[in-house]
Structures are given as structure tokens and as C-alpha cells.
């Protein structure tokens, strides 16, 4: 926040965000605070950019709750992932994408850590598919989710994880993991019989 003190190049005044398809409003967000916390907004509201004096900015590809949590983080440094294990994992995934898009590295790291802590029977498959769907996905989290599904197959299945699978590529990857485990078990069984 100290970055904004005495910097005449930073814009003054509020901006309103119109979020999602319904263009729901987040009003009276301080532009100079956004600039101090996000390189993206620093450029957007920078000198000579048409958005510098804009009163409204449209943010089409996210939901109001996630973008509100993102703006709250920028303004207060508080991370709100919502309630419930599944909701927290989904929100952390969306917030990490927003952090990448709007160049907020600390938030990106906090979300990656939150995601790693939330791998559980009900969240492993959605997180796995979320990572596989994005080229900017976290390779460690992807590997952690795959390992979790392999090591806790019964719990994942009981939680409805198998029914949650929508991505054929992820399903093929999990099947490959299962076949690798079967092969390892068979090798171990052959060695013990020798």
C-alpha cells in the first residue's frame, strides 16, 4: 500500500466493475490501490491509457463472488475462500486464475497453497480437471491430485468423484495411473513368489 503514497502518476478516484454476463456491480473501488497491488491495473490505469479515466470496467469471464473476493484481497490483503471444502477449492482455483491474469503473484501463491491443502475425496477430481483444463495449471497440484486419487481410490469413489469426471483426457490419465499400479503390484507379487 505504501507504493501509492506520493505517486502523482497514479490515478485518483473510484472505478466500478461490471462482472459476469449479468454485469453485476462492484462499486467505488479505489484505482490507486488497485495500481499498487496489481501490475495489470497499474498499466491499465496508467498515463495515456484510455481506461485511466474510465468510471466502469467490464469483467465478463468470472462470477461475482470470486471477483469480489479478488477485489477484497487487493483492498484488504484478506483472502476469503468461502465456506465448505468444495466451495473453497473452487474459489481458490478461480482466484488463482484471476491472480495470474491480473498479475498478483502473492495471491497466486496463496491460492496454490490453499489448493494443495484442500485435496480430499470430494475435491481431488474437480481439482484435477481444473488443472488439466488450463495451460497455466500447477504441475505439482496436478501430480498431487493424481497421486491422491490413486492412493485413496475407495474414498474418492464413495464421494462421487468417479461420477464427477467430465474430461476424457483426465479419465485416460487416471486409467493409466491405475494400470501402472496394477503392473507394479503384479511385479511385486512375482518377486515375492520367486
Coordinates of C-alpha atoms in Angstrom, one line a residue:
X1 CA 0.0 0.0 0.0
X2 CA 2.9 2.3 0.7
X3 CA 3.7 2.2 -3.1
X4 CA 0.7 4.6 -3.6
X5 CA 2.0 7.4 -1.3
X6 CA 3.1 10.5 -3.1
X7 CA 3.0 9.0 -6.6
X8 CA 1.3 11.6 -8.8
X9 CA 1.3 9.3 -11.8
X10 CA -1.3 7.1 -10.1
X11 CA -4.9 7.7 -11.0
X12 CA -7.3 9.1 -8.4
X13 CA -10.9 8.2 -7.9
X14 CA -13.1 5.2 -7.9
X15 CA -13.9 2.6 -10.6
X16 CA -17.0 0.4 -10.8
X17 CA -16.6 -3.2 -12.1
X18 CA -19.4 -4.8 -14.1
X19 CA -18.9 -8.5 -13.5
X20 CA -20.1 -11.5 -15.5
X21 CA -22.8 -11.9 -18.0
X22 CA -25.3 -10.1 -15.8
X23 CA -22.9 -7.2 -15.3
X24 CA -23.3 -7.2 -11.5
X25 CA -21.7 -4.2 -10.0
X26 CA -18.8 -3.8 -7.6
X27 CA -18.7 -0.1 -6.9
X28 CA -16.3 2.6 -5.6
X29 CA -13.0 0.6 -5.8
X30 CA -10.0 2.9 -5.4
X31 CA -7.9 3.0 -8.6
X32 CA -4.7 3.9 -7.0
X33 CA -5.0 1.0 -4.5
X34 CA -5.5 -1.4 -7.5
X35 CA -2.4 0.0 -9.2
X36 CA -0.3 -0.5 -6.1
X37 CA -1.4 -4.2 -5.8
X38 CA -1.6 -5.3 -9.4
X39 CA 0.8 -4.7 -12.3
X40 CA -2.0 -5.2 -14.7
X41 CA -4.1 -2.5 -13.2
X42 CA -1.0 -0.3 -12.9
X43 CA -0.7 -0.5 -16.7
X44 CA -4.5 -0.3 -17.3
X45 CA -4.9 2.9 -15.3
X46 CA -1.5 4.3 -16.3
X47 CA -0.8 7.5 -18.0
X48 CA -2.1 7.6 -21.6
X49 CA -4.3 4.5 -21.4
X50 CA -8.0 5.0 -22.2
X51 CA -9.1 3.2 -19.0
X52 CA -7.3 5.7 -16.8
X53 CA -10.4 7.9 -16.6
X54 CA -13.0 5.1 -17.1
X55 CA -15.7 5.1 -14.5
X56 CA -16.7 1.5 -15.3
X57 CA -14.7 -1.6 -16.4
X58 CA -16.4 -4.8 -17.7
X59 CA -15.1 -8.1 -16.4
X60 CA -17.0 -10.7 -18.4
X61 CA -15.5 -14.1 -17.7
X62 CA -15.9 -14.7 -14.0
X63 CA -18.6 -14.8 -11.3
X64 CA -19.4 -12.0 -8.8
X65 CA -18.5 -13.9 -5.6
X66 CA -15.0 -14.8 -6.9
X67 CA -14.3 -11.3 -8.4
X68 CA -15.5 -9.7 -5.2
X69 CA -13.1 -12.0 -3.2
X70 CA -10.3 -10.9 -5.6
X71 CA -11.0 -7.2 -5.2
X72 CA -11.4 -7.7 -1.4
X73 CA -7.9 -9.3 -1.4
X74 CA -6.4 -6.3 -3.3
X75 CA -8.0 -3.8 -1.0
X76 CA -7.6 -5.5 2.4
X77 CA -5.0 -8.3 2.0
X78 CA -7.6 -10.8 3.3
X79 CA -8.2 -14.0 1.4
X80 CA -11.8 -15.2 1.5
X81 CA -12.3 -18.7 0.1
X82 CA -15.9 -19.0 1.1
X83 CA -17.3 -21.9 3.1
X84 CA -17.3 -25.7 2.6
X85 CA -14.4 -27.8 1.3
X86 CA -15.7 -28.0 -2.3
X87 CA -16.5 -24.2 -2.5
X88 CA -13.1 -23.3 -1.0
X89 CA -11.3 -25.4 -3.6
X90 CA -13.3 -24.0 -6.5
X91 CA -12.9 -20.4 -5.3
X92 CA -9.1 -20.9 -4.8
X93 CA -8.9 -22.2 -8.3
X94 CA -10.8 -19.3 -9.8
X95 CA -8.9 -16.8 -7.6
X96 CA -5.6 -18.3 -8.8
X97 CA -6.6 -17.8 -12.4
X98 CA -7.6 -14.2 -11.6
X99 CA -4.3 -13.6 -9.8
X100 CA -2.4 -14.9 -12.9
X101 CA -4.5 -12.8 -15.3
X102 CA -4.2 -9.6 -13.2
X103 CA -0.6 -10.2 -12.2
X104 CA -0.9 -10.6 -8.4
X105 CA 1.9 -13.1 -7.6
X106 CA 1.4 -13.3 -3.9
X107 CA -2.3 -14.1 -4.3
X108 CA -1.4 -16.7 -6.8
X109 CA 0.9 -18.4 -4.3
X110 CA -1.6 -18.2 -1.5
X111 CA -4.2 -19.9 -3.8
X112 CA -1.8 -22.6 -4.9
X113 CA -1.1 -23.4 -1.2
X114 CA -4.8 -23.4 -0.4
X115 CA -5.5 -25.8 -3.3
X116 CA -2.8 -28.2 -2.1
X117 CA -4.3 -28.2 1.4
X118 CA -7.8 -28.9 0.1
X119 CA -7.1 -32.1 -1.9
X120 CA -9.6 -34.5 -0.5
X121 CA -12.0 -37.3 -1.7
X122 CA -14.7 -34.8 -2.9
X123 CA -12.2 -32.3 -4.4
X124 CA -9.5 -34.3 -6.0
X125 CA -11.2 -35.0 -9.3
X126 CA -12.6 -31.4 -9.8
X127 CA -9.2 -30.0 -8.9
X128 CA -7.5 -32.5 -11.3
X129 CA -9.8 -31.5 -14.1
X130 CA -9.3 -27.8 -13.3
X131 CA -5.6 -28.2 -13.6
X132 CA -5.8 -30.2 -16.8
X133 CA -8.1 -27.6 -18.4
X134 CA -5.6 -24.8 -18.0
X135 CA -2.2 -24.5 -19.7
X136 CA -1.1 -22.4 -16.7
X137 CA -2.1 -25.2 -14.3
X138 CA 0.1 -26.1 -11.3
X139 CA 2.1 -29.3 -12.2
X140 CA 2.7 -30.1 -8.5
X141 CA -1.0 -29.9 -7.8
X142 CA -1.9 -32.0 -10.8
X143 CA 0.6 -34.7 -9.6
X144 CA -0.7 -34.4 -6.1
X145 CA -4.3 -34.9 -7.2
X146 CA -3.4 -37.9 -9.4
X147 CA -1.5 -39.5 -6.5
X148 CA -4.4 -38.8 -4.1
X149 CA -6.9 -40.4 -6.4
X150 CA -4.6 -43.4 -6.8
X151 CA -3.9 -43.8 -3.1
X152 CA -7.5 -43.1 -1.9
X153 CA -9.5 -44.6 -4.7
X154 CA -12.3 -46.0 -2.5
X155 CA -12.8 -42.7 -0.7
X156 CA -12.8 -40.8 -4.0
X157 CA -15.3 -43.2 -5.5
X158 CA -17.5 -43.1 -2.4
X159 CA -17.5 -39.3 -2.5
X160 CA -18.8 -39.3 -6.1
X161 CA -15.5 -38.5 -7.7
X162 CA -15.9 -41.0 -10.5
X163 CA -19.3 -39.5 -11.4
X164 CA -17.7 -36.0 -11.4
X165 CA -15.3 -36.9 -14.2
X166 CA -16.1 -34.9 -17.4
X167 CA -12.8 -34.6 -19.1
X168 CA -11.8 -37.7 -21.2
X169 CA -8.1 -36.8 -21.1
X170 CA -8.2 -36.8 -17.3
X171 CA -10.1 -40.1 -17.3
X172 CA -7.5 -41.6 -19.6
X173 CA -4.7 -40.3 -17.3
X174 CA -6.3 -41.8 -14.2
X175 CA -6.9 -45.1 -16.0
X176 CA -3.2 -45.1 -17.0
X177 CA -2.3 -44.5 -13.3
X178 CA -4.5 -47.4 -12.3
X179 CA -2.9 -49.7 -14.9
X180 CA 0.6 -48.7 -13.7
X181 CA -0.4 -49.5 -10.1
X182 CA -1.7 -52.9 -11.2
X183 CA 1.5 -53.6 -13.1
X184 CA 3.6 -52.6 -10.0
X185 CA 1.5 -54.9 -7.8
X186 CA 1.9 -57.8 -10.2
X187 CA 5.7 -57.3 -10.3
X188 CA 5.8 -57.2 -6.5
X189 CA 3.7 -60.4 -6.4
X190 CA 6.1 -62.1 -8.9
X191 CA 9.1 -61.1 -6.9
X192 CA 7.6 -62.4 -3.7
X193 CA 6.9 -65.8 -5.3
X194 CA 10.4 -66.1 -6.7

